[in-house]
mmCIF file of C-alpha atoms in Angstrom:
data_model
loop_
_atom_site.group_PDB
_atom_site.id
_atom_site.type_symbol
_atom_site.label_atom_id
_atom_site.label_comp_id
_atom_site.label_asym_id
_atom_site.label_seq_id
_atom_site.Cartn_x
_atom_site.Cartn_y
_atom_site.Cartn_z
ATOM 1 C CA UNK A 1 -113.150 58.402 12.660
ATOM 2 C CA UNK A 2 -115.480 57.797 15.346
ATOM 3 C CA UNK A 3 -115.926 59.394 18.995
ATOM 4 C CA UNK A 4 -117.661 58.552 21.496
ATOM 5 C CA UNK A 5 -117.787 61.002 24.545
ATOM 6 C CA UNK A 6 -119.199 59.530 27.974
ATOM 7 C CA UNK A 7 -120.343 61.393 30.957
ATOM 8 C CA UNK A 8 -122.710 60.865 34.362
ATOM 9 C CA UNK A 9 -120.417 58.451 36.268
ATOM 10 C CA UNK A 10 -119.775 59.157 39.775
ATOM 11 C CA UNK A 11 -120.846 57.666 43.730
ATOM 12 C CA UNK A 12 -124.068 56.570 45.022
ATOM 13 C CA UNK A 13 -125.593 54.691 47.759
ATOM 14 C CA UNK A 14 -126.828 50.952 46.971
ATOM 15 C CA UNK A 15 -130.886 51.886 46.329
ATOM 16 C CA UNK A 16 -129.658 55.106 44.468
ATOM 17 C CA UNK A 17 -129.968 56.014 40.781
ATOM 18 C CA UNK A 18 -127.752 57.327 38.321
ATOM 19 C CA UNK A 19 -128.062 58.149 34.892
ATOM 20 C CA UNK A 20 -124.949 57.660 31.857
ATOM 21 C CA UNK A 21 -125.163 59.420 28.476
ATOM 22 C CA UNK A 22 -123.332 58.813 25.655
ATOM 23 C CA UNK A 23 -122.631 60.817 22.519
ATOM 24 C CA UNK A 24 -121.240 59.686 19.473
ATOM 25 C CA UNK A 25 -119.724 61.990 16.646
ATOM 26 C CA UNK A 26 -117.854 61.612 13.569
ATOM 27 C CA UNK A 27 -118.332 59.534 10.248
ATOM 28 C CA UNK A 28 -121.450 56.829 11.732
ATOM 29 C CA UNK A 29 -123.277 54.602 9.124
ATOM 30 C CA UNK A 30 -127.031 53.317 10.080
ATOM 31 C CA UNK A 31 -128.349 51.196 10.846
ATOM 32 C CA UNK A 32 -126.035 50.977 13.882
ATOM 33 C CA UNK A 33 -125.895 49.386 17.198
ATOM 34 C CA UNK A 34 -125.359 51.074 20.736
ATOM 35 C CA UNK A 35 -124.645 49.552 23.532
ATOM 36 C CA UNK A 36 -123.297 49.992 27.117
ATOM 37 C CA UNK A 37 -120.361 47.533 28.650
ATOM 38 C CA UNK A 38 -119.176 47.482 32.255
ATOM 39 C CA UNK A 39 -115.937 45.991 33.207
ATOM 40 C CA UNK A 40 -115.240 45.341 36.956
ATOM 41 C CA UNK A 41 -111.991 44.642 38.857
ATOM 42 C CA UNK A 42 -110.536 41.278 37.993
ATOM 43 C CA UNK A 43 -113.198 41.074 35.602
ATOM 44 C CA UNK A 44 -114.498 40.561 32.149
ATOM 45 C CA UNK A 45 -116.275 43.553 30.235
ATOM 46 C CA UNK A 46 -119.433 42.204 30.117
ATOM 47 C CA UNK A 47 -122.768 43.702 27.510
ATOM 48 C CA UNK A 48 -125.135 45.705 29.785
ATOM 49 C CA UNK A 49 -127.710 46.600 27.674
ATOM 50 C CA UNK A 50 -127.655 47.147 23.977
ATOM 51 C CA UNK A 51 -130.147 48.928 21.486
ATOM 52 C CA UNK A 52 -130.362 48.969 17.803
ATOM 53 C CA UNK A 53 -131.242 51.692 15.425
ATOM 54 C CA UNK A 54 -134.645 50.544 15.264
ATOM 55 C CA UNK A 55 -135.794 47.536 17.371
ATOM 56 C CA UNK A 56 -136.386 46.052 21.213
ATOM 57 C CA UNK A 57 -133.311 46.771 23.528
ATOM 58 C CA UNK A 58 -131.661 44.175 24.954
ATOM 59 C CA UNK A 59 -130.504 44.163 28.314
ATOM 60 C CA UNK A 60 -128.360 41.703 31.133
ATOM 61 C CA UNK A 61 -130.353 39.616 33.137
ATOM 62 C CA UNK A 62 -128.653 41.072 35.588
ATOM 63 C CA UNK A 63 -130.153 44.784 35.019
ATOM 64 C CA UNK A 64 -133.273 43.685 33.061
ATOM 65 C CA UNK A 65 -136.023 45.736 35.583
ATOM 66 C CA UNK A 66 -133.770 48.397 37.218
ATOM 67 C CA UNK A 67 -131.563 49.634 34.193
ATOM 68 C CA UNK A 68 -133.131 51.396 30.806
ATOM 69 C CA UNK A 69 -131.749 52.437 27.555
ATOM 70 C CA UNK A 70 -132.888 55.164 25.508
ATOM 71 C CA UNK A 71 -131.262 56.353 22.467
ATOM 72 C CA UNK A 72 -131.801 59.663 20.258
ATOM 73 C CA UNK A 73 -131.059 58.722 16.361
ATOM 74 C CA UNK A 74 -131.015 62.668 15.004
ATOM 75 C CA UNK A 75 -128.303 63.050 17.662
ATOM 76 C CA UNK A 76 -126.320 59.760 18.035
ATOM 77 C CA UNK A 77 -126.646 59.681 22.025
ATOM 78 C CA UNK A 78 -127.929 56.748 23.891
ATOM 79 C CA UNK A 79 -128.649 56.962 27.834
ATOM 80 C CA UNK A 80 -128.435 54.369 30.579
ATOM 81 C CA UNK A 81 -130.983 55.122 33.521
ATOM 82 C CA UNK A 82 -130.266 52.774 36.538
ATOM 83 C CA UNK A 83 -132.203 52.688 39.273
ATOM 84 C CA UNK A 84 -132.408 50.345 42.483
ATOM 85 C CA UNK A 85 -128.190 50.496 42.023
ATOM 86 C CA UNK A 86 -126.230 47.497 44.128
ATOM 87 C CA UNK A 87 -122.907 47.067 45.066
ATOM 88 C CA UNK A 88 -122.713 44.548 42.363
ATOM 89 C CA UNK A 89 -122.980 47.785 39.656
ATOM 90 C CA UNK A 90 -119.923 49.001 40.379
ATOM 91 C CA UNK A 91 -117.658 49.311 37.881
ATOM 92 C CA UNK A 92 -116.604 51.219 34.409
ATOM 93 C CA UNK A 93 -118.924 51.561 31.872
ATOM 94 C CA UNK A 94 -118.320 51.984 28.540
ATOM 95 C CA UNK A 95 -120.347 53.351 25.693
ATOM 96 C CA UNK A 96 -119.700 51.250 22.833
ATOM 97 C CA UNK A 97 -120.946 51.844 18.867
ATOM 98 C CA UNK A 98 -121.361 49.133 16.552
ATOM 99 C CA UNK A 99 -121.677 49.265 12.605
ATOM 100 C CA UNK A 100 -120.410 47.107 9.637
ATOM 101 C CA UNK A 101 -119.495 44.696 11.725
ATOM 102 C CA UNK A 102 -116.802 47.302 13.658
ATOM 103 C CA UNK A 103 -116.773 48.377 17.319
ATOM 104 C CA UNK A 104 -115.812 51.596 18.743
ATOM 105 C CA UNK A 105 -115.437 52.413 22.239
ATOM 106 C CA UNK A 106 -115.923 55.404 24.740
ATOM 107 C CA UNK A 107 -112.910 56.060 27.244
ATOM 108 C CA UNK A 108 -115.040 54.855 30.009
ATOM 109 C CA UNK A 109 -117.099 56.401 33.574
ATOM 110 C CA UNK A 110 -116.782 55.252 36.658
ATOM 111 C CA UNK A 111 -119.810 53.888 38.605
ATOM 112 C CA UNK A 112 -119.406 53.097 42.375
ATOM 113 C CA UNK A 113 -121.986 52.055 44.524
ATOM 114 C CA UNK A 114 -121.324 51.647 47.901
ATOM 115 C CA UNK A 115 -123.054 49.823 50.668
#
C-alpha cells in the first residue's frame, strides 16, 4: 500500500508564490516517477510537472519558467515551488506516484490565486 500525504495549499495574490510538498510512504519500488496534477473546475486533471528517479523534470508549457520540482529520493518527497502565480493556477493539485506501470494519488490541496 502506498500513501501519499500532501500539504502547502492555501490563498495568494496573482504575482505571489507558494510552495507544495509531497510525501510518499509505504511499499515504493525505484526507479519511480513523481509528478504533480492540477484539476480545475469543469476541467480535466492535467500533468504539471513530473520528475523521475533520476533524470530532467518535465514540466507544462504552461508553468515551464515560474514552477520547479525538486524531489528527495532517501525520503520519497517531491516539492512544487511556484512563483509568478496567475489566476489561471488555481485549482487542486495532486501529488501523484508512478511505478510498474501503476499510479497512486494524494487526496489533493487547494491552490487559489486571486486577482
Amino acid at each position: 500500500q502506498v500513501q501519499l500525504v500532501e500539504s502547502g495549499g492555501g490563498l495568494v495574490q496573482a504575482g505571489g508564490s507558494l510552495r507544495l510538498s509531497c510525501a510518499a510512504s509505504g511499499t515504493i519500488f525505484s526507479p519511480n516517477s513523481m509528478a504533480w496534477f492540477r484539476q480545475a473546475p469543469g476541467k480535466q486533471r492535467e500533468l504539471v510537472a513530473s520528475i523521475p528517479s533520476t533524470g530532467r523534470p518535465n514540466y507544462a508549457d504552461s508553468v515551464k519558467g515560474r514552477f520547479t520540482i525538486s524531489r528527495d529520493n532517501a525520503k520519497n518527497t517531491v516539492l512544487l515551488q511556484m512563483n509568478s502565480l496567475e489566476s489561471e493556477d488555481t485549482a487542486v493539485y495532486y501529488c501523484n506516484i508512478n511505478f510498474f506501470g501503476r499510479n497512486y494519488w494524494g487526496q489533493g490541496t487547494q491552490v487559489t490565486v486571486s486577482s
